[in-house]
mmCIF file of C-alpha atoms and ligand atoms in Angstrom:
data_model
loop_
_atom_site.group_PDB
_atom_site.id
_atom_site.type_symbol
_atom_site.label_atom_id
_atom_site.label_comp_id
_atom_site.label_asym_id
_atom_site.label_seq_id
_atom_site.Cartn_x
_atom_site.Cartn_y
_atom_site.Cartn_z
ATOM 1 C CA MET A 1389 -3.394 -0.377 -21.702
ATOM 2 C CA ALA A 1390 -0.850 2.230 -20.730
ATOM 3 C CA ILE A 1391 -1.083 2.953 -17.045
ATOM 4 C CA LYS A 1392 -0.462 6.593 -16.297
ATOM 5 C CA ASN A 1393 1.947 7.596 -13.559
ATOM 6 C CA ARG A 1394 3.793 4.269 -13.580
ATOM 7 C CA THR A 1395 7.577 3.933 -13.430
ATOM 8 C CA VAL A 1396 9.587 0.712 -13.711
ATOM 9 C CA GLU A 1397 13.217 0.669 -12.529
ATOM 10 C CA VAL A 1398 15.507 -2.358 -12.789
ATOM 11 C CA PHE A 1399 18.447 -2.960 -10.422
ATOM 12 C CA ASP A 1400 21.295 -5.447 -10.351
ATOM 13 C CA ASP A 1401 20.113 -7.178 -7.185
ATOM 14 C CA LEU A 1402 18.021 -6.930 -4.021
ATOM 15 C CA SER A 1403 20.709 -4.902 -2.250
ATOM 16 C CA THR A 1404 20.802 -2.088 -4.828
ATOM 17 C CA LEU A 1405 17.008 -2.280 -5.160
ATOM 18 C CA SER A 1406 16.667 -1.831 -1.391
ATOM 19 C CA GLN A 1407 19.072 1.123 -1.410
ATOM 20 C CA ALA A 1408 16.832 2.849 -3.965
ATOM 21 C CA ALA A 1409 13.770 1.948 -1.917
ATOM 22 C CA VAL A 1410 15.118 3.482 1.292
ATOM 23 C CA VAL A 1411 15.928 6.728 -0.543
ATOM 24 C CA GLN A 1412 12.379 6.853 -1.944
ATOM 25 C CA PHE A 1413 10.962 6.052 1.502
ATOM 26 C CA VAL A 1414 12.888 8.938 3.096
ATOM 27 C CA GLU A 1415 12.001 11.357 0.283
ATOM 28 C CA LEU A 1416 8.290 10.503 0.507
ATOM 29 C CA THR A 1417 8.392 10.855 4.300
ATOM 30 C CA HIS A 1418 9.897 14.346 4.114
ATOM 31 C CA TRP A 1419 7.493 15.360 1.356
ATOM 32 C CA ALA A 1420 4.406 14.138 3.265
ATOM 33 C CA ILE A 1421 5.461 15.714 6.543
ATOM 34 C CA GLY A 1422 6.245 18.960 4.756
ATOM 35 C CA GLN A 1423 2.714 18.935 3.323
ATOM 36 C CA ARG A 1424 0.597 17.477 6.148
ATOM 37 C CA ASP A 1425 2.908 17.109 9.162
ATOM 38 C CA ARG A 1426 2.384 13.346 9.096
ATOM 39 C CA PHE A 1427 3.378 10.351 6.976
ATOM 40 C CA TRP A 1428 1.230 7.265 6.515
ATOM 41 C CA ALA A 1429 3.085 4.151 5.370
ATOM 42 C CA CYS A 1430 1.528 0.764 4.578
ATOM 43 C CA LEU A 1431 4.153 -1.950 4.913
ATOM 44 C CA SER A 1432 4.344 -5.221 3.027
ATOM 45 C CA GLY A 1433 5.279 -8.562 4.501
ATOM 46 C CA GLY A 1434 7.220 -11.544 3.289
ATOM 47 C CA THR A 1435 10.997 -11.352 2.950
ATOM 48 C CA THR A 1436 11.705 -8.684 0.315
ATOM 49 C CA PRO A 1437 11.263 -5.583 2.517
ATOM 50 C CA ARG A 1438 13.604 -6.830 5.265
ATOM 51 C CA LEU A 1439 16.686 -5.022 3.886
ATOM 52 C CA LEU A 1440 14.688 -1.806 3.494
ATOM 53 C CA PHE A 1441 13.519 -1.999 7.123
ATOM 54 C CA GLN A 1442 17.058 -2.671 8.334
ATOM 55 C CA SER A 1443 18.443 0.261 6.288
ATOM 56 C CA LEU A 1444 15.920 2.644 7.824
ATOM 57 C CA THR A 1445 17.328 1.878 11.274
ATOM 58 C CA GLN A 1446 20.918 2.679 10.257
ATOM 59 C CA PRO A 1447 22.779 5.958 9.746
ATOM 60 C CA PRO A 1448 22.226 8.210 7.909
ATOM 61 C CA PHE A 1449 18.571 7.331 7.428
ATOM 62 C CA ALA A 1450 17.442 6.673 11.010
ATOM 63 C CA GLY A 1451 18.506 10.151 12.082
ATOM 64 C CA MET A 1452 16.759 11.787 9.137
ATOM 65 C CA LEU A 1453 13.282 10.630 10.027
ATOM 66 C CA PRO A 1454 10.794 12.239 12.447
ATOM 67 C CA TRP A 1455 9.530 8.883 13.710
ATOM 68 C CA ASP A 1456 6.943 10.495 15.990
ATOM 69 C CA LYS A 1457 5.140 11.904 12.951
ATOM 70 C CA MET A 1458 5.106 8.598 11.081
ATOM 71 C CA PHE A 1459 2.160 6.205 11.097
ATOM 72 C CA PHE A 1460 2.266 2.588 9.998
ATOM 73 C CA THR A 1461 -0.184 -0.031 8.889
ATOM 74 C CA TRP A 1462 0.076 -3.218 6.808
ATOM 75 C CA GLY A 1463 -1.225 -4.268 3.401
ATOM 76 C CA ASP A 1464 -1.924 -7.701 4.792
ATOM 77 C CA GLU A 1465 -1.289 -10.001 7.739
ATOM 78 C CA ARG A 1466 -1.229 -13.668 8.401
ATOM 79 C CA LEU A 1467 -3.792 -14.873 10.955
ATOM 80 C CA VAL A 1468 -1.151 -15.675 13.552
ATOM 81 C CA PRO A 1469 -0.095 -13.940 16.800
ATOM 82 C CA PRO A 1470 2.281 -10.976 16.456
ATOM 83 C CA ASP A 1471 5.211 -12.954 17.880
ATOM 84 C CA ASP A 1472 4.751 -15.770 15.357
ATOM 85 C CA PRO A 1473 7.665 -16.065 12.861
ATOM 86 C CA GLU A 1474 5.072 -15.769 10.055
ATOM 87 C CA SER A 1475 3.704 -12.442 11.289
ATOM 88 C CA ASN A 1476 4.255 -9.486 8.947
ATOM 89 C CA TYR A 1477 3.935 -7.180 11.933
ATOM 90 C CA GLY A 1478 6.515 -9.316 13.735
ATOM 91 C CA LEU A 1479 8.977 -8.843 10.871
ATOM 92 C CA ALA A 1480 8.635 -5.055 11.074
ATOM 93 C CA GLU A 1481 8.809 -5.125 14.883
ATOM 94 C CA ARG A 1482 12.064 -7.093 14.870
ATOM 95 C CA GLU A 1483 13.734 -5.274 11.972
ATOM 96 C CA LEU A 1484 12.401 -1.723 12.396
ATOM 97 C CA PHE A 1485 10.227 -0.755 15.349
ATOM 98 C CA SER A 1486 12.530 -2.342 17.932
ATOM 99 C CA GLN A 1487 15.311 -0.034 16.668
ATOM 100 C CA VAL A 1488 13.526 3.335 16.286
ATOM 101 C CA ASN A 1489 11.075 5.384 18.337
ATOM 102 C CA VAL A 1490 7.691 5.126 16.664
ATOM 103 C CA PRO A 1491 4.998 5.828 19.273
ATOM 104 C CA ALA A 1492 2.913 2.683 19.861
ATOM 105 C CA GLU A 1493 -0.266 4.621 19.108
ATOM 106 C CA ASN A 1494 1.073 5.313 15.599
ATOM 107 C CA ILE A 1495 1.099 1.627 14.728
ATOM 108 C CA TYR A 1496 -2.100 0.242 13.225
ATOM 109 C CA ARG A 1497 -1.430 -3.461 13.034
ATOM 110 C CA ILE A 1498 -3.882 -6.100 11.873
ATOM 111 C CA ARG A 1499 -4.522 -8.266 14.947
ATOM 112 C CA GLY A 1500 -3.795 -11.651 13.429
ATOM 113 C CA GLU A 1501 -4.411 -13.359 16.755
ATOM 114 C CA LEU A 1502 -8.158 -12.682 16.420
ATOM 115 C CA PRO A 1503 -10.704 -14.709 14.446
ATOM 116 C CA PRO A 1504 -10.740 -13.447 10.804
ATOM 117 C CA ASN A 1505 -13.918 -11.407 10.796
ATOM 118 C CA GLN A 1506 -13.141 -9.897 14.202
ATOM 119 C CA ALA A 1507 -9.668 -8.956 12.990
ATOM 120 C CA VAL A 1508 -11.180 -7.264 9.917
ATOM 121 C CA ALA A 1509 -13.797 -5.393 11.976
ATOM 122 C CA GLU A 1510 -11.281 -4.192 14.564
ATOM 123 C CA PHE A 1511 -8.782 -3.123 11.898
ATOM 124 C CA THR A 1512 -11.274 -1.254 9.714
ATOM 125 C CA GLY A 1513 -12.747 0.381 12.819
ATOM 126 C CA ARG A 1514 -9.345 1.771 13.799
ATOM 127 C CA LEU A 1515 -8.665 3.007 10.251
ATOM 128 C CA GLN A 1516 -12.058 4.709 10.223
ATOM 129 C CA GLN A 1517 -11.099 6.685 13.358
ATOM 130 C CA VAL A 1518 -8.261 8.333 11.408
ATOM 131 C CA ALA A 1519 -10.020 8.515 8.050
ATOM 132 C CA ASP A 1520 -9.480 11.367 5.635
ATOM 133 C CA PRO A 1521 -12.522 13.335 4.428
ATOM 134 C CA GLY A 1522 -14.660 11.316 2.028
ATOM 135 C CA LEU A 1523 -12.912 8.067 2.934
ATOM 136 C CA ASN A 1524 -13.284 5.400 5.628
ATOM 137 C CA TRP A 1525 -9.501 5.143 5.965
ATOM 138 C CA PRO A 1526 -6.498 7.486 5.860
ATOM 139 C CA ARG A 1527 -5.120 8.391 2.445
ATOM 140 C CA LEU A 1528 -1.785 6.566 2.546
ATOM 141 C CA ASP A 1529 1.347 8.389 1.484
ATOM 142 C CA LEU A 1530 3.240 5.203 0.680
ATOM 143 C CA VAL A 1531 2.047 1.650 0.079
ATOM 144 C CA LEU A 1532 4.770 -0.982 -0.142
ATOM 145 C CA LEU A 1533 3.731 -4.080 -2.069
ATOM 146 C CA GLY A 1534 5.552 -7.291 -2.838
ATOM 147 C CA LEU A 1535 4.637 -9.741 -5.581
ATOM 148 C CA GLY A 1536 4.213 -13.457 -5.098
ATOM 149 C CA ALA A 1537 5.604 -15.878 -7.696
ATOM 150 C CA ASP A 1538 1.940 -16.678 -8.483
ATOM 151 C CA GLY A 1539 1.237 -12.961 -8.937
ATOM 152 C CA HIS A 1540 -0.495 -12.229 -5.638
ATOM 153 C CA ILE A 1541 -0.159 -8.819 -4.014
ATOM 154 C CA ALA A 1542 -0.797 -8.332 -0.309
ATOM 155 C CA SER A 1543 -3.231 -11.224 0.200
ATOM 156 C CA LEU A 1544 -5.147 -10.720 -3.048
ATOM 157 C CA PHE A 1545 -4.617 -13.950 -4.931
ATOM 158 C CA PRO A 1546 -4.969 -14.746 -8.641
ATOM 159 C CA GLY A 1547 -8.429 -15.991 -9.541
ATOM 160 C CA SER A 1548 -10.162 -13.969 -6.830
ATOM 161 C CA ASP A 1549 -12.927 -11.791 -8.242
ATOM 162 C CA PRO A 1550 -11.551 -8.345 -9.206
ATOM 163 C CA ALA A 1551 -14.760 -6.858 -7.781
ATOM 164 C CA LEU A 1552 -13.759 -8.370 -4.428
ATOM 165 C CA GLY A 1553 -12.800 -5.557 -2.169
ATOM 166 C CA ALA A 1554 -13.686 -2.854 -4.659
ATOM 167 C CA ASP A 1555 -15.618 -0.942 -2.018
ATOM 168 C CA VAL A 1556 -14.507 -2.331 1.348
ATOM 169 C CA PRO A 1557 -11.184 -1.489 3.019
ATOM 170 C CA ALA A 1558 -10.224 -4.954 4.237
ATOM 171 C CA LEU A 1559 -11.114 -8.598 3.708
ATOM 172 C CA ALA A 1560 -10.435 -11.973 5.284
ATOM 173 C CA THR A 1561 -8.947 -14.257 2.635
ATOM 174 C CA THR A 1562 -7.231 -17.641 2.416
ATOM 175 C CA GLY A 1563 -3.801 -17.958 0.903
ATOM 176 C CA HIS A 1564 -2.216 -21.250 -0.086
ATOM 177 C CA TYR A 1565 1.151 -20.998 1.563
ATOM 178 C CA GLN A 1566 3.735 -23.776 1.376
ATOM 179 C CA GLY A 1567 1.016 -26.130 0.174
ATOM 180 C CA ARG A 1568 -1.442 -25.428 2.972
ATOM 181 C CA PRO A 1569 -4.328 -22.971 3.374
ATOM 182 C CA ALA A 1570 -3.375 -19.961 5.456
ATOM 183 C CA GLY A 1571 -5.818 -17.433 6.889
ATOM 184 C CA ARG A 1572 -5.049 -13.868 5.927
ATOM 185 C CA VAL A 1573 -6.474 -10.352 6.310
ATOM 186 C CA THR A 1574 -5.739 -7.965 3.469
ATOM 187 C CA LEU A 1575 -6.288 -4.343 2.597
ATOM 188 C CA THR A 1576 -8.077 -4.004 -0.724
ATOM 189 C CA PRO A 1577 -7.603 -2.072 -3.965
ATOM 190 C CA ALA A 1578 -10.175 0.407 -2.611
ATOM 191 C CA VAL A 1579 -7.539 1.536 -0.104
ATOM 192 C CA PHE A 1580 -4.459 1.016 -2.257
ATOM 193 C CA ASN A 1581 -5.960 3.097 -5.055
ATOM 194 C CA THR A 1582 -6.364 6.162 -2.847
ATOM 195 C CA ALA A 1583 -2.643 6.090 -2.005
ATOM 196 C CA ARG A 1584 -0.350 8.880 -3.089
ATOM 197 C CA HIS A 1585 2.445 6.467 -3.960
ATOM 198 C CA VAL A 1586 2.575 2.691 -4.424
ATOM 199 C CA LEU A 1587 6.029 1.126 -4.420
ATOM 200 C CA PHE A 1588 6.392 -2.492 -5.593
ATOM 201 C CA LEU A 1589 9.578 -4.224 -4.443
ATOM 202 C CA VAL A 1590 10.220 -7.422 -6.421
ATOM 203 C CA SER A 1591 13.339 -9.579 -6.386
ATOM 204 C CA GLY A 1592 14.252 -13.017 -7.700
ATOM 205 C CA ALA A 1593 14.007 -15.103 -10.864
ATOM 206 C CA GLU A 1594 10.980 -16.937 -9.473
ATOM 207 C CA LYS A 1595 9.014 -13.682 -9.815
ATOM 208 C CA ALA A 1596 9.862 -13.116 -13.522
ATOM 209 C CA GLU A 1597 6.640 -14.588 -14.910
ATOM 210 C CA ALA A 1598 4.496 -12.639 -12.432
ATOM 211 C CA VAL A 1599 6.367 -9.415 -13.257
ATOM 212 C CA ALA A 1600 5.830 -9.921 -16.989
ATOM 213 C CA GLY A 1601 2.162 -10.838 -16.487
ATOM 214 C CA SER A 1602 1.598 -7.853 -14.203
ATOM 215 C CA LEU A 1603 3.363 -5.295 -16.415
ATOM 216 C CA ARG A 1604 3.114 -6.492 -19.993
ATOM 217 C CA GLY A 1605 0.525 -8.021 -22.317
ATOM 218 C CA ALA A 1606 -3.205 -8.322 -21.867
ATOM 219 C CA ASP A 1607 -4.864 -6.490 -19.000
ATOM 220 C CA ASP A 1608 -6.082 -9.447 -16.946
ATOM 221 C CA PRO A 1609 -6.748 -8.391 -13.326
ATOM 222 C CA LEU A 1610 -8.300 -11.767 -12.561
ATOM 223 C CA ARG A 1611 -5.009 -13.531 -13.281
ATOM 224 C CA TRP A 1612 -2.710 -10.688 -12.225
ATOM 225 C CA PRO A 1613 -4.075 -8.815 -9.159
ATOM 226 C CA ALA A 1614 -1.309 -6.181 -9.449
ATOM 227 C CA ARG A 1615 -3.308 -4.834 -12.400
ATOM 228 C CA ARG A 1616 -6.004 -3.732 -9.932
ATOM 229 C CA ILE A 1617 -3.535 -1.216 -8.494
ATOM 230 C CA ARG A 1618 -4.344 2.003 -10.353
ATOM 231 C CA PRO A 1619 -4.312 4.912 -7.893
ATOM 232 C CA ASP A 1620 -6.756 7.602 -8.981
ATOM 233 C CA ALA A 1621 -4.302 10.362 -8.128
ATOM 234 C CA GLY A 1622 -1.114 8.548 -7.232
ATOM 235 C CA GLU A 1623 2.142 7.248 -8.605
ATOM 236 C CA VAL A 1624 3.084 3.600 -9.026
ATOM 237 C CA THR A 1625 6.753 2.651 -9.042
ATOM 238 C CA TRP A 1626 8.124 -0.847 -9.577
ATOM 239 C CA LEU A 1627 11.616 -1.480 -8.218
ATOM 240 C CA ILE A 1628 12.662 -4.808 -9.697
ATOM 241 C CA ASP A 1629 15.954 -6.651 -9.727
ATOM 242 C CA SER A 1630 17.334 -7.974 -13.022
ATOM 243 C CA ALA A 1631 16.412 -11.598 -12.219
ATOM 244 C CA ALA A 1632 12.761 -10.668 -11.664
ATOM 245 C CA ALA A 1633 12.834 -8.451 -14.772
ATOM 246 C CA SER A 1634 14.320 -11.178 -16.987
ATOM 247 C CA LEU A 1635 11.117 -11.736 -19.002
ATOM 248 C CA LEU A 1636 10.503 -8.053 -19.653
ATOM 249 C CA GLU A 1637 11.645 -6.998 -23.124
HETATM 250 C C1 LIG B 1173 2.764 -11.732 2.641
HETATM 251 C C2 LIG B 1173 3.009 -10.545 1.779
HETATM 252 C C3 LIG B 1173 2.945 -10.968 0.358
HETATM 253 C C4 LIG B 1173 4.370 -10.802 -0.140
HETATM 254 C C5 LIG B 1173 4.619 -11.630 -1.363
HETATM 255 C C6 LIG B 1173 6.114 -11.585 -1.710
HETATM 256 O O1 LIG B 1173 2.041 -11.650 3.634
HETATM 257 O O2 LIG B 1173 3.386 -12.767 2.297
HETATM 258 O O3 LIG B 1173 2.354 -9.450 2.069
HETATM 259 O O4 LIG B 1173 2.050 -10.299 -0.450
HETATM 260 O O5 LIG B 1173 4.604 -9.422 -0.402
HETATM 261 O O6 LIG B 1173 4.229 -12.961 -1.074
HETATM 262 O O7 LIG B 1173 6.791 -12.196 -0.641
HETATM 263 P P1 LIG B 1173 8.390 -12.254 -0.595
HETATM 264 O O8 LIG B 1173 8.847 -10.842 -0.358
HETATM 265 O O9 LIG B 1173 8.705 -13.150 0.570
HETATM 266 O O10 LIG B 1173 8.855 -12.780 -1.912
#
C-alpha cells in the first residue's frame, strides 16, 4: 500500500545521514517557529541520533536556533534514572542540552526513575497541560524515530497488538534488551500520527531486514511497528545509510 507523503533517502554512511538530518532539523525548527513561534521536537534514544545531537551544538547550527522557543520530549524512555548510561534523556542531556540553552521548563522528559504506571501518568499529565485543541498532547513538529534490528520503533515492539496505544498517548511496555527484559515507557502511534513530520534515522547492516520489512512488501503492522506510523496530515522521511538500505531494491 503506497503511503502518501513518504520520502526515502539513502546516504553513504551515518555521518552523511546525520548531516542531512541536522539540516532538516534546523529547517523544520525555523518553519515551525515562523508559523507558531514554537517548535516541538520528540527525540529518539539509542545510539543513532548522537551525531545529530552533537552537530546541533556546533557552529553554524547552534547559533541558528532560538533554543528558548524549542520544546523537547521523547518517543520513549528506559525505566532507569536520568543519570543512568541507558537513559535516553541522559544521552540528550550529555550531547545536547548541556551545550545549549534550552530552558528547563521546555523539557518534557519521561521520568524513568518512577514506577512504570506512575511515570506514564506523570508524563501524560504534563503533555495534557500543553495540549493542542482537540488533542491530549501537543501536535509535534518533528518526531525522530530509530529502528531496532527487530523492527521496533520507540518502545513499540514487533508482535505487540497494533491496537495497543491507538487511543492513549503513552504506555508502559517491556523491551527485551541484551537478552533481558527492560521496562520502558513509550509514546504511541496516537501521538506520532498527529505529528507534522516524522524523521526515521536508520544506520547499519543489522537494520537491513527491518528496513525492508518496514518499507517494502506486505503491510504487516504486527510484525513491523513502523507501519503504524501514518501521520494524518504529516510527512514521513526515512534517512537511511546504504548498509541499512542494502535489501531495498
Ligand atoms: C531506545 C530507542 C529505540 C531505538 C532503536 C534503535 O530506547 O532504544 O528509542 O527505539 O531508536 O532501538 O537504536 P540504535 O539507534 O541504538 O540502533
